[in-house]
Structures are given as C-alpha cells and as structure tokens.
Amino acid sequence: MSRIRHVRGSRPTTVGIAATAVSLLVAALAPTAGAADGPTPAAALDNAAAALADHAADLGLTGAQDTKVRDVIVDADGTQHVRYDRTYRELPVLGGDFVVHLTPGGDFEGADRATRASVALPTVTPELSAPKAADLAANALRAANPGELLKRLTAKPELVVDALHGAPKLAWRTNAAALDSLGNPVARTVLTDARTGTRIDAWDTIESASGDGRSLYGGTVPLETTGSGSAYQLKDATRGGTYTGDAANKTDLCILTICLSRAPSTVFTDADNHWGTGTDADRASAAVDAQYGTDVTWDYYRNVHGRTGIAGDGKGSYNRVHYGTRYNNAFWDDTCFCMTYGDGDGTTFGPLVSLDVAGHEMSHGVTSSTAALAYSGESGGLNEATSDIFGTLVEWYAGNSADAGDYLIGEKVVRSGFGRTALRYLDRPSRDGASADCWSTSVGDLDVHYSSGVANHFAYLLAEGSGARTVGGVAYDSPTCDGSTVTGIGRDKLGAIWYRALTVHMTSSTDYAGARAATLSAAGDLYGTGSKEYAAVGAAWSAVNVG
C-alpha cells in the first residue's frame, strides 16, 4: 500500500552540533520575538552548561559521556530550553537526548529525558563484526522486498549505544539501500545487538507512498523568482534561497549515510516569469506546485510559530520533481536537506506535489531538528502524525480555494485506482482500512503510518470536537473511544500546543503517554493549567484511550 514517508538522515547542522557552531533558534510563545531585555540564546547556553555541571548526576551524565547542543529556545518571558544529544565514549546514544529547562533567571528548573536508564557499558568492543551486521541488514532489506532483484545493494553499519529499547546496550545501526527493478531506491535501517546478533528493531526508510505559476492542484499561484540574464530561475531569495529543480526522471542512491550516486537537480528556468500550464504536459507545472508548497510551509512556520526555515536557521531547502519512474512517493531527506517528488504511476497516484504532502514531508525536517522522534514503535507513529497534523495546518493556512483546507491528507493526488479518496483521514483514521482510531497496547507494533492514527484522531478532536459536522464543505464524523463528548478549541490552538510540545517537551523516545504529558505541559505553558485549553487536551487524549 502506498504511503507518504520521509528519509531520516544525518545532516550535520541538525544533529550532533557542537555548542560553538549551533544555529540558535529564538522562539516565543507568540509568533513575535522574545522580550528585548531577556536572556540571549548565548546566555541560555551558558546557563545550561552550568546546570549540566551542577546536575550531572540527576541527568545521568558521567565522565564517559559527552553532550552536544541541538536546539535552543528562549520564550518571551525569558524561560530557556536547551536540547542536547548525548554520546557515550564517542558513540551516539539512541535515546540519550534530553531538554534542560531554565527559569528566566537561568536557574535549573528540570529536564525532559528520552531515557532515565544509566548509560554505562562494560565495553564498546562488539562481538558481532561490522561485515556480519551489514549482511544481516542486507538480508532484511531483501526480505522486505520479496520478488525484487535488488541492484547496487549497500549496507553501512555504525556502532551506537541503544537506550531506546530497554537497558542500554551496544548495537549496530545499519542503513541498507538498493535500487529496485525500476531503478527506484529502497532502504531499511536495522538495529542489531552488537553482542548477540539479535535484531532489536528495523524500519523502512523508503516506502512507496506515496512571477506566478499555473499549478496542477492549486490553481494560479504567486511565486518569488530570481532573475538570471534574460530569464528567471525558480529560486526564492526571500525564503532562504529555496528552489525547485528537475530530476529528469532519474534516481539516486544517496539515502541516509550511503551515497553512491545522486540524480540531477537542474533548476527550472523560464523566459517570461509565468510558469507552467496547469497540466502534466508541461514539466514546470509540477515544479510550480512544489515551489508553492515550500513557500506556504515556510510562511506557516515563520508567521505562526516564529520559526524561520525548517531547521530554524533561516536556510532554505530545495525540491526535486519528476524523480524516478512512475514513482509513487514523496519524501524529505536530511542528507540533502531537500524534498523529492515522484510523478506517480497515474493509476493510484498522480504527481505527489500537493500542498498537504509538501507540508507533511517538510515537517519531518522540523521533527528531525527538534524532538527527533524515533521512527519506530509509538514514537514513529507520533513522528508521522506530527507531519500529518502540520501538513493539514499548512493547507488550512494557505487559504487556497483551489485546494481548500480539510482534515484529509493527499486527497488531491489519489486516483480512482487507489480505492479510496485520500491517504489519511484525521477525523476517523480507520477509514483508510488500517490505521488505529484508539490507543491499545498493540499500537506500537503497527507500521508507523497506521499507529499515527491515534494522534491524528486526538488532533482532530482537539481542533473540532467529536460527532458529525461539516467543516469547509467536507462532512466528518469523529466518534470517541470512550463514548465521551469532546468540544474542540480550534486549529490555531491545536497547532500552538503541538508545536510547543514538539520543540520543548518531546524527546526521541516519547510514546503516547509521553505525548499526553508533553501536550499538557505545552497547554499549561501557553494557557495555564486551569484553562479550558488544558482541560480540552486531557479530554481529547482520554477520548482516544490515552489516559
């Protein structure tokens, strides 16, 4: 079944950044900047460093460990939040991340930790060799693609400390990638116990999904472009230099940390600054959609949440359209800091360049540079749901009558051969035939695109409430799992609460119980613990069986 997905990578500016080189994000509880006389991000770093020294034991830090700053947020009232990644004897610790919270005066207030287990190992010398770990991952990739004769299969192991799955242990994280029979990339990450060779976890990292310009889905849209001689480039200097290029229906094998080849990305040019015809016959039409989606997503995060750029550093990403052969996919890739869009096979999908797909995929980049939710189990479901939620909010933010806001994902790109009208339904996720409406102990065993349903259902209930209603001309009917009645607080407050939770309170190991705690903390930060918003968050989680 086709799905939207994203490629997780190791872009140096988002993970493992030394404190001296960190791109600092200053955010407020409102979209405007923080108080002029409040602490600076540099002061927050100094305060956090002092807190780490004073509270090392509370945070589980030892002399064998090191920390690197990933993100800094200073609220309008001066409260500071510094997010760290952790290494143990120079090895990355999966689940070692934590967020230090400081008062406006710089005093330690507490911390959110992905794991509270003691990170200490008797040795960092593996009993399982790297070549054997690579073989196991390669076999896992073959098993996940039965009947395919995979070409150019490569597996690259990296030694890590796994603190996400029980007691910390030495492990191989192996990224395996190859080309399928059509020349499109497939990839799988396998986590293997470096002592016993037992598989700990595995997840797919490539899955089928899923001037002015005349777009395929959004009508005629405004575009900021760049003059180049007597022509124009589809490049926007006002949004960090974002641009869109043509992949010429070629593919690359540059997935995660493996890079054997990369498809071209020739920036689109136009003579009169009027781009596309609104049809597939003109290759620029899909480029218009992609650039427009990037523009609107950039504007949403900047104007609504005070975040400039996906990584919060003011730097733009780029798009590649017309990627692969009948490629039913769109994905965000941290390794190139870019969006890639396939043309679809014409039967299940058309070109996957719709506005909500763009918002969904680019939001994976936001998650990667903030909470970095692990892409498996309940954390993986929350990762996917975060992109569904923000993809939905981006579409509503655009206010485009040709692609009006709704609580569906991918409704513009699906074709009659797909068997349903959208990829996801937030009001009742099970309408897709596989997603979970309600939490249960087995939710974490589902594919992350289906375990995401619990958070998607929560988000719809928090925004709109339960029961039957018509919103924006679309009929919805959202039941609750406990028979309760939920009153919504609106999309804007949903977005504010989820963004605050993601960027300040969630960590890589956050599960559904943790998401409830994080969003309640966020609602308390924003509106107070005695507010109707705080109560609504609790009621919406209870309505999907997360208590």
Tab-separated table of C-alpha atoms in Angstrom, residues 44-509:
chain	number	residue	atom	x	y	z
A	44	ALA	CA	20.902	30.317	27.692
A	45	LEU	CA	23.786	28.124	26.531
A	46	ASP	CA	25.961	29.370	29.381
A	47	ASN	CA	23.174	28.803	31.893
A	48	ALA	CA	22.530	25.313	30.578
A	49	ALA	CA	26.227	24.453	30.702
A	50	ALA	CA	26.285	25.484	34.354
A	51	ALA	CA	23.157	23.425	35.009
A	52	LEU	CA	24.770	20.367	33.420
A	53	ALA	CA	27.792	20.756	35.681
A	54	ASP	CA	25.643	21.165	38.795
A	55	HIS	CA	23.088	18.469	37.983
A	56	ALA	CA	25.164	15.895	36.102
A	57	ALA	CA	24.098	13.097	38.428
A	58	ASP	CA	20.408	13.988	38.061
A	59	LEU	CA	20.792	13.852	34.277
A	60	GLY	CA	22.728	10.585	34.333
A	61	LEU	CA	25.882	12.210	32.959
A	62	THR	CA	29.262	10.655	33.669
A	63	GLY	CA	32.838	11.273	32.611
A	64	ALA	CA	32.444	8.728	29.808
A	65	GLN	CA	29.678	10.804	28.226
A	66	ASP	CA	29.631	13.979	26.199
A	67	THR	CA	26.806	16.247	25.088
A	68	LYS	CA	26.140	18.353	22.021
A	69	VAL	CA	23.577	21.121	21.692
A	70	ARG	CA	20.877	20.505	19.109
A	71	ASP	CA	18.492	23.399	19.734
A	72	VAL	CA	17.938	26.479	21.910
A	73	ILE	CA	14.594	28.157	22.556
A	74	VAL	CA	14.075	31.300	24.643
A	75	ASP	CA	10.456	32.115	25.492
A	76	ALA	CA	9.040	35.615	25.562
A	77	ASP	CA	9.139	35.594	29.372
A	78	GLY	CA	12.814	34.576	29.369
A	79	THR	CA	12.316	30.884	30.181
A	80	GLN	CA	15.020	28.884	28.424
A	81	HIS	CA	15.043	25.391	26.905
A	82	VAL	CA	18.259	23.795	25.631
A	83	ARG	CA	18.094	20.434	23.840
A	84	TYR	CA	21.077	18.082	23.894
A	85	ASP	CA	22.192	14.903	22.192
A	86	ARG	CA	24.444	12.530	24.110
A	87	THR	CA	27.403	10.322	23.246
A	88	TYR	CA	28.978	7.542	25.300
A	89	ARG	CA	32.686	7.016	24.720
A	90	GLU	CA	32.207	8.892	21.432
A	91	LEU	CA	29.349	6.652	20.263
A	92	PRO	CA	25.908	8.172	19.560
A	93	VAL	CA	23.345	7.238	22.197
A	94	LEU	CA	19.940	6.487	20.686
A	95	GLY	CA	17.502	7.792	23.280
A	96	GLY	CA	20.198	9.766	25.051
A	97	ASP	CA	18.698	13.130	24.188
A	98	PHE	CA	17.273	15.466	26.813
A	99	VAL	CA	15.961	19.016	27.203
A	100	VAL	CA	17.138	21.260	30.044
A	101	HIS	CA	14.590	23.831	31.251
A	102	LEU	CA	15.764	27.035	32.930
A	103	THR	CA	13.955	29.888	34.636
A	104	PRO	CA	14.183	33.439	33.214
A	105	GLY	CA	16.965	33.979	35.738
A	106	GLY	CA	18.879	30.985	34.400
A	107	ASP	CA	18.234	28.605	37.285
A	108	PHE	CA	17.742	24.903	36.588
A	109	GLU	CA	14.032	24.049	36.573
A	110	GLY	CA	14.087	20.449	35.412
A	111	ALA	CA	14.655	18.291	32.347
A	112	ASP	CA	12.803	16.022	29.936
A	113	ARG	CA	14.863	12.903	29.199
A	114	ALA	CA	14.330	10.318	26.473
A	115	THR	CA	15.608	7.650	28.855
A	116	ARG	CA	16.259	7.623	32.581
A	117	ALA	CA	18.349	4.457	32.398
A	118	SER	CA	22.002	4.633	33.365
A	119	VAL	CA	24.123	4.808	30.199
A	120	ALA	CA	27.135	2.664	31.074
A	121	LEU	CA	28.529	-0.378	29.264
A	122	PRO	CA	31.259	-2.848	30.239
A	123	THR	CA	32.824	-2.492	26.791
A	124	VAL	CA	32.316	-0.748	23.464
A	125	THR	CA	34.045	-3.532	21.551
A	126	PRO	CA	31.421	-5.503	19.571
A	127	GLU	CA	31.367	-9.283	19.432
A	128	LEU	CA	29.406	-9.136	16.168
A	129	SER	CA	31.585	-7.825	13.353
A	130	ALA	CA	30.604	-4.908	11.145
A	131	PRO	CA	30.527	-7.081	7.973
A	132	LYS	CA	28.174	-9.541	9.697
A	133	ALA	CA	25.889	-6.676	10.782
A	134	ALA	CA	25.923	-5.430	7.192
A	135	ASP	CA	24.945	-8.892	5.900
A	136	LEU	CA	22.056	-9.114	8.357
A	137	ALA	CA	20.751	-5.714	7.286
A	138	ALA	CA	21.128	-6.552	3.588
A	139	ASN	CA	19.111	-9.734	4.122
A	140	ALA	CA	16.471	-7.726	5.989
A	141	LEU	CA	16.164	-5.368	3.029
A	142	ARG	CA	15.790	-8.311	0.638
A	143	ALA	CA	13.148	-9.870	2.885
A	144	ALA	CA	11.225	-6.591	2.950
A	145	ASN	CA	11.160	-6.531	-0.868
A	146	PRO	CA	10.194	-10.094	-1.866
A	147	GLY	CA	10.312	-10.894	-5.550
A	148	GLU	CA	12.582	-7.917	-6.323
A	149	LEU	CA	16.044	-8.388	-7.790
A	150	LEU	CA	17.756	-5.583	-5.912
A	151	LYS	CA	20.685	-3.859	-7.568
A	152	ARG	CA	23.638	-1.996	-6.097
A	153	LEU	CA	22.716	-3.115	-2.594
A	154	THR	CA	24.917	-1.465	0.013
A	155	ALA	CA	24.805	-1.677	3.802
A	156	LYS	CA	26.710	0.666	6.093
A	157	PRO	CA	26.902	-0.224	9.813
A	158	GLU	CA	27.529	2.324	12.564
A	159	LEU	CA	28.268	1.384	16.158
A	160	VAL	CA	25.858	3.065	18.621
A	161	VAL	CA	24.516	2.722	22.130
A	162	ASP	CA	20.827	1.794	22.060
A	163	ALA	CA	18.946	3.268	25.019
A	164	LEU	CA	15.569	3.233	23.289
A	165	HIS	CA	14.799	-0.446	23.757
A	166	GLY	CA	15.223	-1.369	27.414
A	167	ALA	CA	18.571	-1.385	29.183
A	168	PRO	CA	21.287	0.420	27.176
A	169	LYS	CA	23.297	-1.924	25.001
A	170	LEU	CA	25.938	-1.777	22.300
A	171	ALA	CA	24.339	-2.058	18.867
A	172	TRP	CA	24.955	-1.767	15.165
A	173	ARG	CA	22.694	0.699	13.351
A	174	THR	CA	22.941	-0.372	9.732
A	175	ASN	CA	21.482	1.568	6.838
A	176	ALA	CA	20.858	-0.708	3.863
A	177	ALA	CA	19.858	0.719	0.482
A	178	ALA	CA	19.466	-0.534	-3.089
A	179	LEU	CA	17.674	0.056	-6.375
A	180	ASP	CA	14.579	-1.920	-7.307
A	181	SER	CA	13.747	-3.302	-10.759
A	182	LEU	CA	12.523	0.127	-11.920
A	183	GLY	CA	15.661	1.842	-10.698
A	184	ASN	CA	13.930	3.474	-7.721
A	185	PRO	CA	15.600	3.408	-4.285
A	186	VAL	CA	14.518	1.202	-1.403
A	187	ALA	CA	16.079	1.362	2.047
A	188	ARG	CA	15.808	-0.127	5.525
A	189	THR	CA	17.527	0.626	8.813
A	190	VAL	CA	18.283	-2.365	11.031
A	191	LEU	CA	19.313	-2.140	14.689
A	192	THR	CA	21.241	-5.231	15.791
A	193	ASP	CA	22.589	-6.228	19.208
A	194	ALA	CA	26.367	-5.989	18.789
A	195	ARG	CA	26.919	-8.798	21.298
A	196	THR	CA	24.356	-11.447	20.334
A	197	GLY	CA	23.476	-10.530	16.745
A	198	THR	CA	19.781	-10.375	17.662
A	199	ARG	CA	17.688	-7.884	15.745
A	200	ILE	CA	16.456	-5.141	18.078
A	201	ASP	CA	14.363	-3.150	15.620
A	202	ALA	CA	14.057	-2.367	11.929
A	203	TRP	CA	12.169	0.205	9.903
A	204	ASP	CA	11.755	1.199	6.300
A	205	THR	CA	13.262	4.497	5.256
A	206	ILE	CA	11.978	4.418	1.702
A	207	GLU	CA	8.409	3.262	1.138
A	208	SER	CA	6.035	3.719	-1.762
A	209	ALA	CA	3.641	6.375	-0.898
A	210	SER	CA	3.255	7.713	-1.658
A	211	GLY	CA	6.203	35.717	-11.078
A	212	ASP	CA	3.121	33.318	-10.989
A	213	GLY	CA	2.607	29.777	-11.947
A	214	ARG	CA	-0.215	27.541	-13.058
A	215	SER	CA	-0.027	24.506	-10.799
A	216	LEU	CA	-1.521	21.037	-11.082
A	217	TYR	CA	-3.536	21.291	-7.866
A	218	GLY	CA	-3.538	24.847	-6.526
A	219	GLY	CA	-4.597	26.942	-9.483
A	220	THR	CA	-2.556	30.013	-10.395
A	221	VAL	CA	-0.248	30.919	-7.507
A	222	PRO	CA	2.251	33.735	-6.821
A	223	LEU	CA	5.968	32.885	-6.969
A	224	GLU	CA	9.093	34.749	-5.956
A	225	THR	CA	11.822	34.043	-8.514
A	226	THR	CA	15.373	35.124	-9.324
A	227	GLY	CA	16.474	36.885	-12.486
A	228	SER	CA	19.234	35.167	-14.436
A	229	GLY	CA	20.302	37.095	-17.534
A	230	SER	CA	17.275	37.433	-19.768
A	231	ALA	CA	15.417	34.586	-17.992
A	232	TYR	CA	14.256	33.671	-14.495
A	233	GLN	CA	15.132	30.858	-12.099
A	234	LEU	CA	12.575	29.136	-9.859
A	235	LYS	CA	14.576	30.212	-6.837
A	236	ASP	CA	13.290	32.317	-3.942
A	237	ALA	CA	15.838	34.543	-2.207
A	238	THR	CA	13.157	35.802	0.209
A	239	ARG	CA	12.801	32.332	1.728
A	240	GLY	CA	16.373	31.284	2.308
A	241	GLY	CA	17.174	30.565	-1.338
A	242	THR	CA	14.689	27.714	-1.718
A	243	TYR	CA	14.498	26.413	-5.274
A	244	THR	CA	12.993	23.675	-7.411
A	245	GLY	CA	14.900	21.533	-9.905
A	246	ASP	CA	14.133	18.829	-12.448
A	247	ALA	CA	15.405	15.337	-11.569
A	248	ALA	CA	14.849	14.303	-15.213
A	249	ASN	CA	13.109	11.074	-14.093
A	250	LYS	CA	16.403	9.766	-12.785
A	251	THR	CA	17.041	8.401	-9.298
A	252	ASP	CA	19.857	8.479	-6.827
A	253	LEU	CA	21.183	6.165	-4.213
A	254	CYS	CA	22.006	8.751	-1.612
A	255	ILE	CA	19.911	7.549	1.314
A	256	LEU	CA	20.803	8.194	4.936
A	257	THR	CA	24.610	7.974	5.189
A	258	ILE	CA	25.025	5.992	1.950
A	259	CYS	CA	25.687	7.990	-1.196
A	260	LEU	CA	26.630	6.168	-4.357
A	261	SER	CA	25.023	8.493	-6.885
A	262	ARG	CA	22.635	11.433	-6.969
A	263	ALA	CA	20.014	12.330	-9.536
A	264	PRO	CA	20.388	15.704	-11.236
A	265	SER	CA	18.528	18.717	-9.959
A	266	THR	CA	18.648	21.280	-12.726
A	267	VAL	CA	16.916	24.421	-11.513
A	268	PHE	CA	13.867	25.341	-13.592
A	269	THR	CA	14.120	28.448	-15.762
A	270	ASP	CA	11.506	30.447	-17.629
A	271	ALA	CA	11.657	33.294	-20.134
A	272	ASP	CA	8.632	35.378	-19.076
A	273	ASN	CA	8.254	34.517	-15.374
A	274	HIS	CA	4.885	32.821	-15.949
A	275	TRP	CA	5.434	29.185	-15.095
A	276	GLY	CA	3.574	26.033	-16.102
A	277	THR	CA	0.289	25.374	-17.835
A	278	GLY	CA	-1.521	23.523	-15.052
A	279	THR	CA	-1.188	20.211	-16.911
A	280	ASP	CA	1.210	17.271	-16.846
A	281	ALA	CA	2.249	18.108	-20.408
A	282	ASP	CA	4.392	20.961	-19.067
A	283	ARG	CA	7.111	19.743	-16.687
A	284	ALA	CA	7.105	23.130	-14.979
A	285	SER	CA	3.547	22.639	-13.677
A	286	ALA	CA	4.641	20.130	-11.021
A	287	ALA	CA	7.548	22.427	-10.191
A	288	VAL	CA	5.073	25.237	-9.521
A	289	ASP	CA	3.214	23.045	-7.011
A	290	ALA	CA	6.446	22.025	-5.296
A	291	GLN	CA	7.789	25.572	-5.012
A	292	TYR	CA	4.406	26.863	-3.863
A	293	GLY	CA	4.212	24.131	-1.209
A	294	THR	CA	7.668	25.095	0.035
A	295	ASP	CA	6.690	28.759	0.144
A	296	VAL	CA	3.489	28.173	2.102
A	297	THR	CA	5.163	25.764	4.542
A	298	TRP	CA	7.981	28.269	5.141
A	299	ASP	CA	5.445	31.051	5.722
A	300	TYR	CA	3.332	28.907	8.045
A	301	TYR	CA	6.221	28.078	10.353
A	302	ARG	CA	7.595	31.628	10.255
A	303	ASN	CA	4.346	33.541	10.683
A	304	VAL	CA	2.553	31.158	13.025
A	305	HIS	CA	5.368	29.685	15.126
A	306	GLY	CA	8.219	32.170	14.692
A	307	ARG	CA	10.437	29.506	13.083
A	308	THR	CA	12.496	30.715	10.115
A	309	GLY	CA	13.238	27.746	7.893
A	310	ILE	CA	12.894	24.037	8.508
A	311	ALA	CA	15.971	23.864	10.753
A	312	GLY	CA	15.199	27.245	12.310
A	313	ASP	CA	18.410	28.700	10.889
A	314	GLY	CA	16.964	30.772	8.036
A	315	LYS	CA	18.389	28.464	5.372
A	316	GLY	CA	16.179	27.202	2.585
A	317	SER	CA	15.742	23.660	1.354
A	318	TYR	CA	15.199	22.630	-2.243
A	319	ASN	CA	12.857	20.462	-4.279
A	320	ARG	CA	13.399	17.820	-6.933
A	321	VAL	CA	10.408	16.966	-9.116
A	322	HIS	CA	9.955	14.285	-11.804
A	323	TYR	CA	12.020	11.806	-9.798
A	324	GLY	CA	12.196	8.146	-10.791
A	325	THR	CA	9.953	6.004	-12.970
A	326	ARG	CA	6.228	6.035	-12.123
A	327	TYR	CA	7.399	6.742	-8.598
A	328	ASN	CA	4.514	6.709	-6.084
A	329	ASN	CA	6.387	8.646	-3.470
A	330	ALA	CA	7.366	11.975	-1.994
A	331	PHE	CA	9.993	12.300	0.700
A	332	TRP	CA	12.091	14.581	2.813
A	333	ASP	CA	15.787	13.654	3.060
A	334	ASP	CA	18.016	15.208	5.724
A	335	THR	CA	21.182	14.250	3.839
A	336	CYS	CA	20.422	16.741	1.075
A	337	PHE	CA	18.029	18.884	3.129
A	338	CYS	CA	15.608	18.544	0.260
A	339	MET	CA	12.179	17.400	-0.862
A	340	THR	CA	11.832	14.849	-3.649
A	341	TYR	CA	8.620	14.187	-5.576
A	342	GLY	CA	7.699	11.316	-7.866
A	343	ASP	CA	5.239	11.606	-10.746
A	344	GLY	CA	3.046	8.733	-9.546
A	345	ASP	CA	2.007	5.802	-11.694
A	346	GLY	CA	-1.132	7.538	-12.999
A	347	THR	CA	-3.360	4.781	-11.625
A	348	THR	CA	-3.082	5.083	-7.848
A	349	PHE	CA	-1.375	8.482	-7.719
A	350	GLY	CA	-0.733	11.498	-9.863
A	351	PRO	CA	2.351	13.658	-9.195
A	352	LEU	CA	2.782	13.812	-5.418
A	353	VAL	CA	3.252	17.575	-5.245
A	354	SER	CA	0.079	18.627	-3.435
A	355	LEU	CA	0.185	21.251	-0.712
A	356	ASP	CA	-0.548	18.941	2.231
A	357	VAL	CA	2.042	16.420	1.029
A	358	ALA	CA	4.646	19.204	0.900
A	359	GLY	CA	3.702	20.368	4.386
A	360	HIS	CA	3.765	16.778	5.655
A	361	GLU	CA	7.197	15.928	4.298
A	362	MET	CA	8.885	19.200	5.193
A	363	SER	CA	7.540	18.855	8.728
A	364	HIS	CA	9.596	15.675	9.022
A	365	GLY	CA	12.590	18.017	8.743
A	366	VAL	CA	11.235	20.113	11.618
A	367	THR	CA	10.793	16.983	13.746
A	368	SER	CA	14.288	15.797	12.846
A	369	SER	CA	15.838	19.068	14.006
A	370	THR	CA	13.815	19.235	17.248
A	371	ALA	CA	12.457	16.186	19.095
A	372	ALA	CA	13.916	13.699	16.560
A	373	LEU	CA	11.177	11.193	17.356
A	374	ALA	CA	12.464	7.681	16.673
A	375	TYR	CA	10.919	6.272	13.506
A	376	SER	CA	9.572	3.059	15.010
A	377	GLY	CA	7.047	1.993	17.632
A	378	GLU	CA	4.814	4.613	19.222
A	379	SER	CA	7.453	7.315	18.706
A	380	GLY	CA	7.356	6.573	14.982
A	381	GLY	CA	3.587	6.930	14.957
A	382	LEU	CA	3.927	10.311	16.642
A	383	ASN	CA	6.571	11.285	14.089
A	384	GLU	CA	4.187	10.518	11.221
A	385	ALA	CA	1.246	12.137	12.996
A	386	THR	CA	3.263	15.311	13.543
A	387	SER	CA	3.673	15.584	9.786
A	388	ASP	CA	0.004	14.806	9.159
A	389	ILE	CA	-1.027	17.450	11.677
A	390	PHE	CA	1.229	20.169	10.327
A	391	GLY	CA	0.558	19.175	6.700
A	392	THR	CA	-3.125	19.706	7.467
A	393	LEU	CA	-2.480	23.033	9.182
A	394	VAL	CA	-0.309	24.231	6.292
A	395	GLU	CA	-3.152	23.519	3.877
A	396	TRP	CA	-5.631	25.444	6.046
A	397	TYR	CA	-3.113	28.278	6.437
A	398	ALA	CA	-2.796	28.680	2.651
A	399	GLY	CA	-6.455	29.653	2.238
A	400	ASN	CA	-6.358	28.475	-1.387
A	401	SER	CA	-9.861	27.825	-2.733
A	402	ALA	CA	-8.458	25.521	-5.423
A	403	ASP	CA	-7.038	23.272	-2.695
A	404	ALA	CA	-9.111	24.199	0.328
A	405	GLY	CA	-8.193	23.175	3.839
A	406	ASP	CA	-9.537	19.867	5.140
A	407	TYR	CA	-8.698	17.040	7.513
A	408	LEU	CA	-7.644	14.694	4.712
A	409	ILE	CA	-4.089	14.009	3.549
A	410	GLY	CA	-3.286	13.528	-0.125
A	411	GLU	CA	-6.815	13.868	-1.455
A	412	LYS	CA	-5.539	15.768	-4.494
A	413	VAL	CA	-3.009	13.161	-5.611
A	414	VAL	CA	-5.028	9.941	-5.271
A	415	ARG	CA	-6.624	8.404	-8.338
A	416	SER	CA	-9.612	6.096	-8.688
A	417	GLY	CA	-7.320	3.058	-8.748
A	418	PHE	CA	-6.245	3.745	-5.160
A	419	GLY	CA	-9.578	2.538	-3.810
A	420	ARG	CA	-10.283	5.471	-1.520
A	421	THR	CA	-10.378	9.254	-1.636
A	422	ALA	CA	-7.336	10.154	0.476
A	423	LEU	CA	-4.242	8.739	2.106
A	424	ARG	CA	-5.307	9.651	5.653
A	425	TYR	CA	-8.489	10.725	7.429
A	426	LEU	CA	-7.864	12.589	10.664
A	427	ASP	CA	-11.455	12.520	11.908
A	428	ARG	CA	-11.636	8.723	11.797
A	429	PRO	CA	-8.229	7.309	10.825
A	430	SER	CA	-9.534	3.756	10.403
A	431	ARG	CA	-11.320	4.903	7.243
A	432	ASP	CA	-8.059	4.073	5.430
A	433	GLY	CA	-8.557	0.410	6.350
A	434	ALA	CA	-5.551	0.017	8.631
A	435	SER	CA	-4.941	2.991	10.938
A	436	ALA	CA	-5.813	2.906	14.631
A	437	ASP	CA	-8.533	5.204	15.953
A	438	CYS	CA	-7.825	4.342	19.593
A	439	TRP	CA	-4.744	3.523	21.624
A	440	SER	CA	-4.144	-0.041	22.793
A	441	THR	CA	-1.084	-1.943	23.967
A	442	SER	CA	-0.597	-3.260	20.411
A	443	VAL	CA	-0.486	0.137	18.684
A	444	GLY	CA	3.304	0.275	18.860
A	445	ASP	CA	3.500	-2.923	16.796
A	446	LEU	CA	1.773	-1.292	13.815
A	447	ASP	CA	3.523	0.342	10.895
A	448	VAL	CA	4.187	3.957	11.877
A	449	HIS	CA	1.809	5.192	9.164
A	450	TYR	CA	-1.011	3.361	10.952
A	451	SER	CA	-0.044	3.853	14.608
A	452	SER	CA	-0.116	7.575	13.763
A	453	GLY	CA	-3.905	7.331	13.655
A	454	VAL	CA	-4.233	7.711	17.435
A	455	ALA	CA	-2.521	11.118	17.445
A	456	ASN	CA	-4.290	12.189	14.258
A	457	HIS	CA	-7.638	11.357	15.885
A	458	PHE	CA	-6.608	13.289	19.007
A	459	ALA	CA	-5.645	16.283	16.879
A	460	TYR	CA	-8.973	16.355	15.045
A	461	LEU	CA	-10.927	16.043	18.293
A	462	LEU	CA	-8.884	18.806	19.932
A	463	ALA	CA	-9.462	21.136	16.987
A	464	GLU	CA	-13.065	20.356	16.023
A	465	GLY	CA	-14.612	18.145	18.702
A	466	SER	CA	-16.472	14.859	18.431
A	467	GLY	CA	-19.541	13.870	16.457
A	468	ALA	CA	-20.821	14.644	12.971
A	469	ARG	CA	-20.196	18.055	11.455
A	470	THR	CA	-19.353	19.753	8.174
A	471	VAL	CA	-16.203	21.865	8.063
A	472	GLY	CA	-15.272	23.798	4.944
A	473	GLY	CA	-17.831	21.890	2.911
A	474	VAL	CA	-16.479	18.451	3.925
A	475	ALA	CA	-18.522	16.117	6.120
A	476	TYR	CA	-16.776	14.487	9.077
A	477	ASP	CA	-17.931	12.134	11.815
A	478	SER	CA	-15.477	11.584	14.656
A	479	PRO	CA	-16.552	9.203	17.406
A	480	THR	CA	-14.675	8.879	20.681
A	481	CYS	CA	-13.237	5.639	22.007
A	482	ASP	CA	-14.705	6.064	25.480
A	483	GLY	CA	-18.124	7.377	24.471
A	484	SER	CA	-17.359	10.874	25.744
A	485	THR	CA	-18.198	14.156	24.045
A	486	VAL	CA	-15.266	16.422	23.234
A	487	THR	CA	-15.522	20.152	22.477
A	488	GLY	CA	-12.825	21.453	20.139
A	489	ILE	CA	-10.682	24.539	20.725
A	490	GLY	CA	-9.793	25.292	17.092
A	491	ARG	CA	-6.957	24.602	14.685
A	492	ASP	CA	-4.800	27.523	15.766
A	493	LYS	CA	-4.605	26.323	19.352
A	494	LEU	CA	-4.018	22.735	18.226
A	495	GLY	CA	-1.029	23.940	16.195
A	496	ALA	CA	0.351	26.078	19.007
A	497	ILE	CA	0.108	23.259	21.541
A	498	TRP	CA	1.571	20.571	19.279
A	499	TYR	CA	4.453	22.781	18.130
A	500	ARG	CA	5.287	23.759	21.702
A	501	ALA	CA	5.178	20.111	22.788
A	502	LEU	CA	7.367	19.008	19.865
A	503	THR	CA	10.026	21.675	20.251
A	504	VAL	CA	10.201	21.973	24.038
A	505	HIS	CA	8.893	18.831	25.758
A	506	MET	CA	9.124	15.773	23.475
A	507	THR	CA	12.269	13.677	23.061
A	508	SER	CA	13.272	10.885	20.710
A	509	SER	CA	11.613	8.197	22.855
